[in-house]
Each structure stands twice: as C-alpha cells, then as structure tokens.
Amino acid sequence: MCHRESILILDFGSQYTQLIARRVREAQVYSEILPCTAPWDEITAHEPQGIILSGGPDSVLDPASPRPDARIYDFSGPVLGICYGMQILAKRYGGQVEPGQQREYGRAHLECGPTEGQLLKGLPRHSVVWMSHGDHIAALPDGFKITGRSGEIVAAMEDDHRQRYAIQFHPEVVHTDAGREILSNFLFKICGCRGEWTTASFVQHSVDQIRAQVGKSRAVCGLSGGIDSTVAALLVHEAIGDRLECIFVDNGLLRKDEYEEVLGNFRDRMHLPVVGVDSRQRFLGRLQGVEDPELKRKIIGEEFIRVFEEEARRSGRATFLVQGTLYPDVIESVSVRGPSAVIKSHHNVGGLPEQMDLELVEPLRELFKDEVRQVGRQLGLSEEFVQRHPFPGPGLAVRILGEISPERLRILREADAVVVEEIRSAGLYADIWQAFAVLLPVRSVGVMGDDRTYENTIAVRAVHSLDGMTADWVHLPYEVLGRISSRIVNEVSGVNRVVYDITSKPPGTIEWE
C-alpha cells in the first residue's frame, strides 16, 4: 500500500464513487477521492498515473452543473470518464450531448465494437452492464471512436491519441459482468500501473511516516477497544516504542463488561502500554438532556479530546494524539464528494473541537475497514480480534434514540449483550459485519403474565458489509430472531417489544444516529 503510484477519482456526486476507489484498491493500486471542484494544483500534487471522472446526478446540459478545473483537459496522462464523466469529456471536446426520451437505469446489454478499443480489450462481444443515465452522446467529438454500444446508445468511446476513455455504464458495480476487467485494462494496460500497494508495503510506509512525524516526541493514543484504534496503536508502537501511551476511557457509553475486558486484552495479550480513565460522570453530565444526534457526537468528540489532553499533560511530554480514523469517516464527515452532503459528523473527524493542544497522528486515515483488518493480520492480531464487530466511537449514545440516562443505558446494555450472545451461539458472528440492539424512544402496551405493561421497544440490527460505505440487512434465521426476542423480553426489565430492522444502506445508515 505504498504510494509510488496512484489513481485520482474526481467525484461529481455519484452514489458509486466509493466503489470505484475500492475496485482500484482491490487491484493493489492506491486510489484517492477528491471533490470535482479540487484545484489543479491539488490534483497534480498527487502525481497521479491516471484520473477517473465519476458519475453524478446532474445533467451536463445544465449550465450550473459541476465541472472540473479546466486544466484537467490538458493532463498528459489517461483520463477515464464514467457516466456523467463521459458526458463531460464529450461536451468539452466538441461532441453533442442530448437528453434521452427516458432515463435508462439498471441492467443493459453491451455490444463491443464496431471498433476495438483498449478499454474493452479482451471482453466478450456481448455482456451485461449497469446503466444509470438520462442524457446520451448524440455526436462524438473529433478524434473519438465508438468502441461499444447498448442498442442505439453510445456506451463506450476512446481517443487513443489524447488518452481519453469514456463509458456510459458503471464498471465498479457487481451488476456489470466485466467491470473488473475494464478497470484492470485502464489501470495496467493504459495507465501502466504495477499494482504495488500491498499490506506489507503499507505497514513499512506507515511506520516510516510516523517516525518522521513524531520525531523524538511522545504520543498518546485514544483506544476504543475496536480494530481501528488497536491497529493504529500497534503501528505507532512499532514506530516509537515506549514513547507511546495508550488511553482507554470509560465514558459511561460502553457495552456490558467492556471496560475490564478491553484493558485486560491490551495489557495481557497485546502488551501495549495502556492506562484506564474513568470519566463516566463527566461524559454523562455533558449529555444530560441532549437528544440531537449531531450534538451528541460533537459533545463526545470534544470530551474525548479534553481527556486525552489532560492525560498528555499528566504524563508531561506528549504532543501527539493517535486516532484510528478511517477513510469512510473522512468521506462521510468532511464531504470530499463534490456536491454530495455531509452524512454525519464522526466523533474523530467532524466532531473534533476547533482548538486542540495535540497534533493528530492518523495512520489509517486512507484505509477502508477491510483493509485495516488486513493490516491487523499483518501485525499478528488474532482472527478473533480482527473479526470483532465495529463499535461506534460515541458508543451507546448513538444507539439510544433521544435522551441518555443511566436507566436507558442499563436497558440497552442488557439487550445488546443478548443479541451478541445469540449471534455467537448460532455460529453467525464471523459472517456478519455488525449486529447490535437499539433503544427506541417508543413505548407500547403489552401483556406479561396477567399484567398490562407499557414499556420500551428494542430494535435489532444486523448487516452485511465490506467497508461500511454500503450495507445490506442480514436474513437472520427466524429461530435466532425468536430466541433474541424471547430472551430480551424475559430477561431485560423495561422492555416488552422487539423489532427487526430490514433497512439497507443506502437509504439508511448502519447506526440509527
């Protein structure tokens, strides 16, 4: 995962932009997403081997639709336009784009030809692709040739002399049969990439970068007990040794028995220098009466930083703070996706206070979750720990909808423990990205024994995902759902109803807040 070569993706707001980055990285080529408005100086600073223009929801026929820095058209390397990106290239180079009579969305049939092109080289004559567009190319720009059609639609065009390539469909989605082969052609045959971005090279590169950044100083690391902060701590510990002090904060928002278990794991099994800090009253005091999820995240993010700063001052010399920030955290919090909106403020990105005494060290900032797991394996973490389900930085605060209180925390902790126990007992834990309970601000009438009850509702959430950017709900067996429901209602006082969340991401998010 060393950055000797890279592909830049300019985002015009497509829901699939992150998938493009993932597919490129799966080919062991480093990729990074920049907003479509990124200035040319920022683009060239990355020294990309090639540039990909993503799709987007706008029409190039709209004068207000987004455009890249005009100097990108003078880029001497290859450029690939996908969907909206194709239409941008066509219009810029003198082609004609027209609105279609109807929007084409979903599976379509690609026929390669009539002219053979580099991008579609080696593909079968006919294959299935995924379309999502309204406008289409009515007339090609000078110098371009048609290399693929879908009925009467121009599905692929190329200008080998200028190294400009464009397709009307999405190669990054699984519904496109030969999508990986198309991207592979662009990366290796057209851009000349070598595919050197490996886990081992990333580890060495990160350790070198951390040593250069921290120098002779000391650092503190905010541990959460999850894979992200643990891998970040192991990388920094490899780089600076005992000049790192790990801090695990009990903010009162942890799962059942988590504080003791995590401290034991870090000290006894991973041999990391870790200090436990009991800050339950501090966090819960600040959260009293707060219901807005964004405000919860920002309060928690600020309090974490203040605790870390105090611990750094106590130790005397720490000037750096290590965090397990991931690329999805950055994407969702900072809106690097062109015209797309910020989804939520992650506590370690958008939730950070403006004024901080510590400089951040974020060795995982450019990785997706599954890539972090690969690094964890490279660093010797056990498979049991590597496969541990993600837990949000704000903890149970974003799994309690509405106000947080000691009683509501008790209810959720007990219910969540039942969910995880039953998932493990069914042998499903390793096959699921995340499974947990959510306490809803909903009370309903029930009958328990001969008594009428009016108590709380628990929602159970279980999803499949690769990186947290998209997710699908798990079709849990009915008998597992039945045991979860029965145990929660019978064992957790204050709950008389259990429901199951069958919403995918998008349109929902994995967490409820």
Short mmCIF file of C-alpha atoms in Angstrom, two decimals:
data_model
loop_
_atom_site.label_atom_id
_atom_site.label_comp_id
_atom_site.label_asym_id
_atom_site.label_seq_id
_atom_site.Cartn_x
_atom_site.Cartn_y
_atom_site.Cartn_z
CA MET A 1 0.00 0.00 0.00
CA CYS A 2 2.90 2.33 -0.72
CA HIS A 3 2.14 5.44 -2.76
CA ARG A 4 4.61 5.07 -5.60
CA GLU A 5 1.65 5.12 -7.99
CA SER A 6 -1.88 6.42 -7.59
CA ILE A 7 -5.16 6.97 -9.37
CA LEU A 8 -7.26 10.04 -8.52
CA ILE A 9 -11.04 9.94 -8.66
CA LEU A 10 -12.86 13.24 -9.06
CA ASP A 11 -16.30 12.93 -7.50
CA PHE A 12 -19.32 14.52 -9.12
CA GLY A 13 -21.77 13.21 -6.54
CA SER A 14 -22.32 9.62 -7.67
CA GLN A 15 -23.56 7.10 -5.11
CA TYR A 16 -20.96 4.71 -6.56
CA THR A 17 -17.83 6.87 -6.23
CA GLN A 18 -16.53 4.98 -3.20
CA LEU A 19 -16.96 1.71 -5.11
CA ILE A 20 -14.64 3.00 -7.84
CA ALA A 21 -11.97 3.65 -5.20
CA ARG A 22 -12.49 0.20 -3.72
CA ARG A 23 -12.20 -1.58 -7.05
CA VAL A 24 -8.98 0.25 -7.84
CA ARG A 25 -7.52 -0.63 -4.44
CA GLU A 26 -8.57 -4.25 -4.84
CA ALA A 27 -6.27 -4.27 -7.87
CA GLN A 28 -3.47 -3.16 -5.46
CA VAL A 29 -3.30 0.34 -6.90
CA TYR A 30 -3.67 3.23 -4.45
CA SER A 31 -6.69 5.46 -5.17
CA GLU A 32 -8.00 8.60 -3.57
CA ILE A 33 -11.22 10.56 -3.96
CA LEU A 34 -11.17 14.34 -4.41
CA PRO A 35 -14.15 16.63 -4.91
CA CYS A 36 -14.81 17.56 -8.52
CA THR A 37 -14.03 21.15 -7.56
CA ALA A 38 -10.45 20.31 -6.48
CA PRO A 39 -7.97 22.88 -7.86
CA TRP A 40 -5.41 21.73 -10.41
CA ASP A 41 -2.50 22.29 -8.01
CA GLU A 42 -4.03 19.84 -5.52
CA ILE A 43 -4.61 17.28 -8.27
CA THR A 44 -1.07 17.45 -9.64
CA ALA A 45 0.43 17.31 -6.12
CA HIS A 46 -0.65 13.65 -6.02
CA GLU A 47 1.27 12.89 -9.25
CA PRO A 48 -1.47 10.54 -10.47
CA GLN A 49 -0.88 7.84 -13.07
CA GLY A 50 -4.41 8.48 -14.28
CA ILE A 51 -7.63 10.29 -13.41
CA ILE A 52 -11.19 8.95 -13.24
CA LEU A 53 -14.21 11.25 -13.54
CA SER A 54 -17.11 9.72 -11.62
CA GLY A 55 -20.78 9.67 -12.41
CA GLY A 56 -23.22 12.12 -10.88
CA PRO A 57 -26.89 13.06 -10.63
CA ASP A 58 -26.67 16.26 -12.71
CA SER A 59 -27.03 16.93 -16.43
CA VAL A 60 -24.13 18.46 -18.34
CA LEU A 61 -26.77 20.40 -20.28
CA ASP A 62 -27.47 22.42 -17.13
CA PRO A 63 -25.13 25.46 -17.06
CA ALA A 64 -24.99 25.18 -13.24
CA SER A 65 -23.89 21.53 -13.25
CA PRO A 66 -20.46 20.81 -11.72
CA ARG A 67 -17.31 20.99 -13.82
CA PRO A 68 -13.68 20.15 -13.00
CA ASP A 69 -10.79 22.61 -13.16
CA ALA A 70 -10.39 23.31 -16.89
CA ARG A 71 -6.68 22.46 -16.74
CA ILE A 72 -7.57 18.80 -16.26
CA TYR A 73 -8.21 18.59 -20.01
CA ASP A 74 -4.52 19.32 -20.56
CA PHE A 75 -3.47 16.44 -18.29
CA SER A 76 -0.85 14.42 -20.15
CA GLY A 77 -1.93 11.09 -18.63
CA PRO A 78 -5.02 8.93 -19.22
CA VAL A 79 -8.48 10.11 -18.17
CA LEU A 80 -11.49 7.80 -17.81
CA GLY A 81 -14.98 9.29 -17.72
CA ILE A 82 -17.79 7.20 -16.23
CA CYS A 83 -21.44 8.11 -16.99
CA TYR A 84 -21.62 11.86 -16.16
CA GLY A 85 -17.82 11.89 -16.56
CA MET A 86 -18.25 10.56 -20.10
CA GLN A 87 -20.66 13.35 -20.98
CA ILE A 88 -18.28 15.97 -19.54
CA LEU A 89 -15.50 14.70 -21.83
CA ALA A 90 -17.82 14.55 -24.84
CA LYS A 91 -19.08 18.10 -24.36
CA ARG A 92 -15.62 19.53 -23.61
CA TYR A 93 -14.03 18.06 -26.73
CA GLY A 94 -16.79 19.23 -29.06
CA GLY A 95 -19.25 16.34 -29.04
CA GLN A 96 -23.00 16.64 -28.77
CA VAL A 97 -24.94 15.57 -25.67
CA GLU A 98 -28.72 15.35 -25.79
CA PRO A 99 -31.41 14.45 -23.25
CA GLY A 100 -32.84 10.98 -23.68
CA GLN A 101 -36.54 10.39 -24.13
CA GLN A 102 -36.43 8.36 -20.93
CA ARG A 103 -33.90 7.64 -18.22
CA GLU A 104 -32.04 4.33 -18.57
CA TYR A 105 -31.48 2.72 -15.18
CA GLY A 106 -30.47 -0.85 -14.45
CA ARG A 107 -29.16 -3.75 -16.47
CA ALA A 108 -28.40 -3.22 -20.14
CA HIS A 109 -26.59 -5.18 -22.86
CA LEU A 110 -23.17 -4.00 -24.04
CA GLU A 111 -22.01 -4.90 -27.53
CA CYS A 112 -18.31 -4.26 -28.09
CA GLY A 113 -17.40 -2.51 -31.32
CA PRO A 114 -17.70 -1.58 -34.09
CA THR A 115 -14.08 -0.50 -33.45
CA GLU A 116 -11.88 -2.36 -30.97
CA GLY A 117 -10.67 -0.24 -28.08
CA GLN A 118 -8.06 -0.51 -25.36
CA LEU A 119 -10.57 -0.15 -22.53
CA LEU A 120 -12.80 -3.04 -23.64
CA LYS A 121 -9.98 -5.21 -24.97
CA GLY A 122 -10.42 -8.89 -24.17
CA LEU A 123 -14.11 -8.58 -23.26
CA PRO A 124 -16.72 -10.91 -24.78
CA ARG A 125 -18.63 -9.48 -27.70
CA HIS A 126 -21.81 -9.25 -25.60
CA SER A 127 -22.12 -8.71 -21.83
CA VAL A 128 -24.40 -7.19 -19.19
CA VAL A 129 -23.63 -3.72 -17.79
CA TRP A 130 -25.31 -1.37 -15.29
CA MET A 131 -26.65 1.88 -16.69
CA SER A 132 -27.80 4.98 -14.81
CA HIS A 133 -28.27 8.00 -17.07
CA GLY A 134 -30.73 10.34 -18.74
CA ASP A 135 -28.57 12.20 -21.26
CA HIS A 136 -26.67 10.42 -24.03
CA ILE A 137 -23.97 11.11 -26.62
CA ALA A 138 -25.64 12.18 -29.88
CA ALA A 139 -22.44 13.03 -31.80
CA LEU A 140 -18.85 12.06 -30.98
CA PRO A 141 -16.11 14.65 -30.56
CA ASP A 142 -13.41 14.73 -33.23
CA GLY A 143 -10.73 12.12 -32.65
CA PHE A 144 -13.01 9.73 -30.72
CA LYS A 145 -14.22 6.36 -31.95
CA ILE A 146 -17.14 4.23 -30.76
CA THR A 147 -15.91 1.07 -29.05
CA GLY A 148 -19.18 -0.12 -27.51
CA ARG A 149 -22.93 0.28 -27.94
CA SER A 150 -26.03 -0.51 -25.94
CA GLY A 151 -28.77 -0.61 -28.57
CA GLU A 152 -28.64 2.83 -30.20
CA ILE A 153 -26.76 4.36 -27.23
CA VAL A 154 -23.02 5.08 -27.40
CA ALA A 155 -21.81 3.01 -24.44
CA ALA A 156 -18.03 3.44 -24.87
CA MET A 157 -15.75 5.79 -26.79
CA GLU A 158 -11.98 6.37 -26.94
CA ASP A 159 -9.40 8.80 -28.22
CA ASP A 160 -6.08 6.93 -28.00
CA HIS A 161 -4.04 9.93 -29.15
CA ARG A 162 -5.22 12.12 -26.25
CA GLN A 163 -5.59 9.09 -23.93
CA ARG A 164 -9.22 9.89 -23.21
CA TYR A 165 -11.61 7.00 -22.49
CA ALA A 166 -15.29 7.07 -21.57
CA ILE A 167 -18.12 4.68 -20.80
CA GLN A 168 -21.81 5.34 -20.24
CA PHE A 169 -22.22 2.50 -17.72
CA HIS A 170 -20.76 1.74 -14.26
CA PRO A 171 -17.91 -0.81 -14.25
CA GLU A 172 -17.49 -0.53 -10.47
CA VAL A 173 -20.78 -2.25 -9.55
CA VAL A 174 -21.15 -6.03 -9.36
CA HIS A 175 -24.01 -5.95 -11.88
CA THR A 176 -21.54 -5.15 -14.69
CA ASP A 177 -20.22 -8.55 -15.78
CA ALA A 178 -16.76 -7.47 -16.92
CA GLY A 179 -16.39 -4.39 -14.71
CA ARG A 180 -13.19 -5.52 -13.02
CA GLU A 181 -11.63 -6.39 -16.39
CA ILE A 182 -12.49 -2.92 -17.74
CA LEU A 183 -10.91 -1.16 -14.75
CA SER A 184 -7.93 -3.51 -14.94
CA ASN A 185 -7.41 -2.53 -18.59
CA PHE A 186 -7.44 1.13 -17.60
CA LEU A 187 -5.09 0.67 -14.65
CA PHE A 188 -2.49 -1.67 -16.12
CA LYS A 189 -2.65 -1.52 -19.93
CA ILE A 190 -3.50 2.16 -20.30
CA CYS A 191 -2.06 3.86 -17.16
CA GLY A 192 0.88 1.45 -16.79
CA CYS A 193 0.30 0.79 -13.07
CA ARG A 194 2.20 -2.08 -11.46
CA GLY A 195 -0.11 -2.95 -8.55
CA GLU A 196 2.39 -2.46 -5.72
CA TRP A 197 0.04 -1.23 -2.99
CA THR A 198 0.23 -4.21 -0.60
CA THR A 199 -0.40 -4.67 3.10
CA ALA A 200 3.28 -5.24 3.90
CA SER A 201 4.37 -2.14 1.99
CA PHE A 202 1.68 -0.07 3.73
CA VAL A 203 2.92 -1.15 7.17
CA GLN A 204 6.51 -0.20 6.40
CA HIS A 205 5.47 3.07 4.76
CA SER A 206 3.25 3.98 7.75
CA VAL A 207 5.93 3.20 10.32
CA ASP A 208 8.40 5.39 8.42
CA GLN A 209 5.86 8.22 8.17
CA ILE A 210 5.01 8.03 11.89
CA ARG A 211 8.69 8.17 12.85
CA ALA A 212 9.17 11.20 10.61
CA GLN A 213 6.09 12.97 12.01
CA VAL A 214 6.56 12.26 15.72
CA GLY A 215 10.35 12.50 15.77
CA LYS A 216 11.66 12.30 19.36
CA SER A 217 8.36 13.38 20.91
CA ARG A 218 5.83 11.33 22.84
CA ALA A 219 2.28 10.41 21.83
CA VAL A 220 -0.95 9.29 23.45
CA CYS A 221 -3.43 7.02 21.69
CA GLY A 222 -7.15 7.01 22.29
CA LEU A 223 -8.13 3.34 22.34
CA SER A 224 -11.73 2.27 21.81
CA GLY A 225 -11.21 -1.47 22.04
CA GLY A 226 -12.01 -1.95 18.35
CA ILE A 227 -9.83 -2.96 15.42
CA ASP A 228 -9.23 0.59 14.11
CA SER A 229 -7.65 2.21 17.16
CA THR A 230 -5.85 -1.04 18.02
CA VAL A 231 -4.15 -1.28 14.63
CA ALA A 232 -3.29 2.43 14.80
CA ALA A 233 -1.74 1.90 18.25
CA LEU A 234 0.27 -1.12 17.07
CA LEU A 235 1.68 0.84 14.12
CA VAL A 236 2.68 3.77 16.31
CA HIS A 237 4.11 1.45 18.97
CA GLU A 238 6.19 -0.22 16.24
CA ALA A 239 7.43 3.22 15.19
CA ILE A 240 8.19 4.93 18.53
CA GLY A 241 8.11 2.15 21.16
CA ASP A 242 7.59 3.16 24.78
CA ARG A 243 7.16 6.83 23.84
CA LEU A 244 3.52 5.88 23.18
CA GLU A 245 0.94 5.79 26.00
CA CYS A 246 -2.48 4.30 25.21
CA ILE A 247 -5.56 5.63 26.98
CA PHE A 248 -8.82 3.73 27.28
CA VAL A 249 -11.62 5.95 28.52
CA ASP A 250 -14.72 4.64 30.24
CA ASN A 251 -17.16 7.29 29.10
CA GLY A 252 -20.18 5.50 30.52
CA LEU A 253 -21.28 4.58 26.99
CA LEU A 254 -19.52 1.22 26.63
CA ARG A 255 -21.11 -2.19 26.21
CA LYS A 256 -21.59 -4.64 29.06
CA ASP A 257 -18.30 -5.54 30.84
CA GLU A 258 -16.32 -3.89 28.02
CA TYR A 259 -14.05 -1.71 30.14
CA GLU A 260 -12.49 -4.59 32.10
CA GLU A 261 -12.27 -6.92 29.08
CA VAL A 262 -10.55 -4.38 26.85
CA LEU A 263 -7.99 -3.34 29.46
CA GLY A 264 -7.14 -6.99 30.06
CA ASN A 265 -6.75 -7.71 26.34
CA PHE A 266 -4.42 -4.80 25.70
CA ARG A 267 -2.23 -5.38 28.72
CA ASP A 268 -2.04 -9.18 28.75
CA ARG A 269 -2.37 -10.22 25.10
CA MET A 270 -1.10 -7.28 23.05
CA HIS A 271 1.38 -5.90 25.59
CA LEU A 272 0.50 -2.30 24.81
CA PRO A 273 1.13 0.38 27.45
CA VAL A 274 -2.43 1.33 28.39
CA VAL A 275 -3.99 3.50 31.11
CA GLY A 276 -7.68 3.26 32.03
CA VAL A 277 -9.52 6.52 32.79
CA ASP A 278 -12.93 6.57 34.48
CA SER A 279 -14.77 9.57 33.01
CA ARG A 280 -18.34 8.29 33.23
CA GLN A 281 -19.75 11.18 35.26
CA ARG A 282 -18.01 13.72 33.05
CA PHE A 283 -19.48 12.45 29.76
CA LEU A 284 -22.94 11.63 31.05
CA GLY A 285 -23.15 15.01 32.75
CA ARG A 286 -22.47 16.81 29.45
CA LEU A 287 -25.01 14.62 27.64
CA GLN A 288 -27.83 15.14 30.13
CA GLY A 289 -30.92 16.40 28.33
CA VAL A 290 -29.30 16.19 24.87
CA GLU A 291 -31.39 14.45 22.20
CA ASP A 292 -29.97 15.72 18.89
CA PRO A 293 -27.60 13.05 17.44
CA GLU A 294 -25.19 15.56 15.85
CA LEU A 295 -24.86 17.42 19.15
CA LYS A 296 -24.26 14.12 20.96
CA ARG A 297 -21.39 13.29 18.58
CA LYS A 298 -19.80 16.72 18.90
CA ILE A 299 -20.02 16.73 22.71
CA ILE A 300 -18.48 13.26 22.91
CA GLY A 301 -15.75 14.13 20.39
CA GLU A 302 -14.80 17.24 22.35
CA GLU A 303 -14.80 15.47 25.71
CA PHE A 304 -12.56 12.69 24.37
CA ILE A 305 -10.05 15.28 23.20
CA ARG A 306 -10.11 17.10 26.54
CA VAL A 307 -9.49 13.84 28.43
CA PHE A 308 -6.60 12.97 26.13
CA GLU A 309 -5.12 16.46 26.54
CA GLU A 310 -5.31 16.17 30.33
CA GLU A 311 -3.64 12.75 30.26
CA ALA A 312 -0.95 14.10 27.95
CA ARG A 313 -0.27 16.95 30.37
CA ARG A 314 -0.23 14.50 33.26
CA SER A 315 2.40 12.38 31.52
CA GLY A 316 4.30 15.60 30.92
CA ARG A 317 5.65 15.45 27.40
CA ALA A 318 3.13 14.06 24.89
CA THR A 319 2.46 16.38 21.97
CA PHE A 320 0.73 13.95 19.58
CA LEU A 321 -2.64 12.18 19.67
CA VAL A 322 -3.07 8.90 17.77
CA GLN A 323 -6.54 8.11 16.39
CA GLY A 324 -7.96 5.23 14.36
CA THR A 325 -9.67 7.48 11.82
CA LEU A 326 -10.65 5.62 8.63
CA TYR A 327 -11.30 6.81 5.10
CA PRO A 328 -15.11 6.32 5.38
CA ASP A 329 -15.04 8.57 8.48
CA VAL A 330 -13.38 11.28 6.42
CA ILE A 331 -15.67 10.83 3.42
CA GLU A 332 -18.88 10.95 5.47
CA SER A 333 -17.80 13.81 7.74
CA VAL A 334 -15.92 16.23 5.52
CA SER A 335 -17.86 15.92 2.24
CA VAL A 336 -14.98 15.28 -0.14
CA ARG A 337 -17.61 14.07 -2.59
CA GLY A 338 -18.15 17.15 -4.69
CA PRO A 339 -21.78 18.21 -4.44
CA SER A 340 -22.72 15.44 -2.02
CA ALA A 341 -23.80 16.29 1.50
CA VAL A 342 -22.19 15.51 4.83
CA ILE A 343 -23.96 12.45 6.24
CA LYS A 344 -22.89 12.77 9.87
CA SER A 345 -20.04 14.11 11.96
CA HIS A 346 -17.86 11.24 13.09
CA HIS A 347 -16.62 11.95 16.59
CA ASN A 348 -12.98 11.78 15.46
CA VAL A 349 -13.36 13.94 12.32
CA GLY A 350 -16.25 16.41 12.11
CA GLY A 351 -16.76 16.16 15.86
CA LEU A 352 -13.29 17.40 16.78
CA PRO A 353 -13.06 20.77 18.57
CA GLU A 354 -11.51 23.65 16.63
CA GLN A 355 -8.82 24.25 19.26
CA MET A 356 -6.60 21.32 20.24
CA ASP A 357 -3.32 21.12 22.14
CA LEU A 358 -2.27 17.87 20.45
CA GLU A 359 -1.26 17.21 16.85
CA LEU A 360 -3.09 14.29 15.26
CA VAL A 361 -1.42 11.10 14.05
CA GLU A 362 -3.85 9.11 11.89
CA PRO A 363 -2.04 6.24 10.17
CA LEU A 364 -5.28 4.62 8.91
CA ARG A 365 -6.90 7.75 7.52
CA GLU A 366 -6.72 6.46 3.93
CA LEU A 367 -7.94 2.89 4.57
CA PHE A 368 -11.31 1.16 4.39
CA LYS A 369 -12.32 -1.19 7.21
CA ASP A 370 -11.47 -4.43 5.42
CA GLU A 371 -8.03 -3.01 4.58
CA VAL A 372 -7.50 -2.27 8.28
CA ARG A 373 -8.31 -5.88 9.05
CA GLN A 374 -5.66 -6.98 6.53
CA VAL A 375 -3.13 -4.74 8.28
CA GLY A 376 -4.19 -6.20 11.64
CA ARG A 377 -3.45 -9.70 10.37
CA GLN A 378 -0.09 -8.47 9.05
CA LEU A 379 0.70 -7.16 12.54
CA GLY A 380 -0.17 -10.51 14.16
CA LEU A 381 -3.60 -9.86 15.63
CA SER A 382 -5.70 -12.95 16.28
CA GLU A 383 -8.56 -13.70 13.87
CA GLU A 384 -11.00 -13.42 16.79
CA PHE A 385 -9.95 -9.83 17.38
CA VAL A 386 -9.69 -8.94 13.68
CA GLN A 387 -13.30 -10.04 13.09
CA ARG A 388 -14.68 -8.12 16.10
CA HIS A 389 -17.75 -6.16 15.08
CA PRO A 390 -17.33 -2.39 14.70
CA PHE A 391 -18.48 -0.25 17.60
CA PRO A 392 -19.17 3.48 17.07
CA GLY A 393 -16.83 5.95 18.72
CA PRO A 394 -19.73 7.69 20.52
CA GLY A 395 -20.69 4.25 21.82
CA LEU A 396 -24.20 3.58 23.05
CA ALA A 397 -25.05 7.28 22.83
CA VAL A 398 -25.97 6.85 19.15
CA ARG A 399 -27.85 3.62 19.82
CA ILE A 400 -30.15 5.30 22.33
CA LEU A 401 -32.54 7.47 20.36
CA GLY A 402 -33.37 10.50 22.41
CA GLU A 403 -32.10 11.40 25.87
CA ILE A 404 -29.42 9.31 27.59
CA SER A 405 -29.89 8.24 31.20
CA PRO A 406 -28.40 5.55 33.46
CA GLU A 407 -31.62 3.54 33.26
CA ARG A 408 -31.80 3.68 29.47
CA LEU A 409 -28.12 2.68 29.28
CA ARG A 410 -28.80 -0.31 31.54
CA ILE A 411 -31.65 -1.47 29.32
CA LEU A 412 -29.62 -1.17 26.13
CA ARG A 413 -26.51 -2.86 27.58
CA GLU A 414 -28.51 -5.89 28.69
CA ALA A 415 -30.41 -6.15 25.40
CA ASP A 416 -27.26 -5.72 23.29
CA ALA A 417 -25.48 -8.45 25.25
CA VAL A 418 -28.33 -10.84 24.44
CA VAL A 419 -28.13 -10.03 20.71
CA VAL A 420 -24.39 -10.71 20.56
CA GLU A 421 -24.63 -13.88 22.67
CA GLU A 422 -27.32 -15.38 20.44
CA ILE A 423 -25.49 -14.42 17.23
CA ARG A 424 -22.37 -16.14 18.57
CA SER A 425 -24.31 -19.20 19.75
CA ALA A 426 -25.78 -19.60 16.25
CA GLY A 427 -22.26 -19.54 14.73
CA LEU A 428 -23.09 -16.40 12.72
CA TYR A 429 -20.84 -13.81 14.37
CA ALA A 430 -17.90 -14.06 11.93
CA ASP A 431 -20.23 -13.91 8.92
CA ILE A 432 -21.90 -10.65 9.98
CA TRP A 433 -20.38 -7.18 9.72
CA GLN A 434 -22.29 -5.79 12.69
CA ALA A 435 -25.10 -6.92 14.99
CA PHE A 436 -26.47 -4.86 17.87
CA ALA A 437 -29.50 -3.50 19.70
CA VAL A 438 -31.01 -0.01 19.55
CA LEU A 439 -33.26 1.51 22.23
CA LEU A 440 -36.12 3.41 20.63
CA PRO A 441 -38.00 6.37 22.16
CA VAL A 442 -41.17 4.30 21.77
CA ARG A 443 -43.28 2.69 24.48
CA SER A 444 -46.10 0.31 23.75
CA VAL A 445 -48.74 -1.73 25.53
CA GLY A 446 -48.01 -5.36 26.32
CA VAL A 447 -49.21 -8.20 28.49
CA MET A 448 -46.76 -10.00 30.76
CA GLY A 449 -48.31 -12.63 32.97
CA ASP A 450 -51.70 -11.21 33.88
CA ASP A 451 -50.49 -7.62 33.98
CA ARG A 452 -50.73 -4.83 31.44
CA THR A 453 -47.35 -3.27 30.64
CA TYR A 454 -46.39 -0.03 28.95
CA GLU A 455 -42.66 -0.33 28.28
CA ASN A 456 -39.79 0.21 25.85
CA THR A 457 -39.06 -1.11 22.37
CA ILE A 458 -35.72 -2.61 21.26
CA ALA A 459 -34.76 -2.72 17.59
CA VAL A 460 -32.29 -5.39 16.49
CA ARG A 461 -29.90 -4.51 13.65
CA ALA A 462 -27.65 -6.94 11.74
CA VAL A 463 -25.94 -6.07 8.45
CA HIS A 464 -23.54 -7.45 5.87
CA SER A 465 -20.90 -5.04 4.51
CA LEU A 466 -17.34 -4.87 3.21
CA ASP A 467 -16.32 -1.41 4.35
CA GLY A 468 -19.31 0.26 5.98
CA MET A 469 -19.97 2.51 2.98
CA THR A 470 -22.85 0.31 1.83
CA ALA A 471 -24.64 -2.46 3.73
CA ASP A 472 -27.48 -4.93 3.40
CA TRP A 473 -29.59 -6.36 6.20
CA VAL A 474 -28.91 -9.93 7.28
CA HIS A 475 -31.64 -12.52 6.77
CA LEU A 476 -31.29 -13.93 10.27
CA PRO A 477 -32.98 -17.31 10.78
CA TYR A 478 -36.38 -17.00 12.40
CA GLU A 479 -35.35 -19.25 15.25
CA VAL A 480 -32.43 -16.92 16.08
CA LEU A 481 -34.68 -13.87 15.98
CA GLY A 482 -37.17 -15.74 18.14
CA ARG A 483 -34.57 -16.54 20.81
CA ILE A 484 -33.30 -12.95 20.79
CA SER A 485 -36.80 -11.56 21.22
CA SER A 486 -37.80 -14.05 23.90
CA ARG A 487 -34.66 -13.51 25.95
CA ILE A 488 -34.76 -9.71 25.77
CA VAL A 489 -38.42 -9.51 26.81
CA ASN A 490 -37.95 -12.04 29.61
CA GLU A 491 -34.51 -11.00 30.89
CA VAL A 492 -34.36 -7.22 30.37
CA SER A 493 -36.74 -5.37 32.66
CA GLY A 494 -38.31 -2.38 30.99
CA VAL A 495 -38.72 -3.95 27.52
CA ASN A 496 -41.88 -5.58 26.20
CA ARG A 497 -41.39 -5.41 22.42
CA VAL A 498 -38.58 -6.33 19.97
CA VAL A 499 -38.50 -5.40 16.26
CA TYR A 500 -36.00 -6.21 13.47
CA ASP A 501 -34.55 -3.53 11.17
CA ILE A 502 -34.54 -4.61 7.50
CA THR A 503 -33.23 -1.34 6.03
CA SER A 504 -30.14 -1.35 3.79
CA LYS A 505 -27.52 1.40 3.43
CA PRO A 506 -28.45 3.41 1.44
CA PRO A 507 -31.10 4.62 2.08
CA GLY A 508 -30.49 4.15 5.83
CA THR A 509 -27.22 4.27 7.72
CA ILE A 510 -25.89 1.32 9.71
CA GLU A 511 -26.24 3.11 13.03
CA TRP A 512 -29.59 4.73 13.77
CA GLU A 513 -27.99 8.08 14.67
#
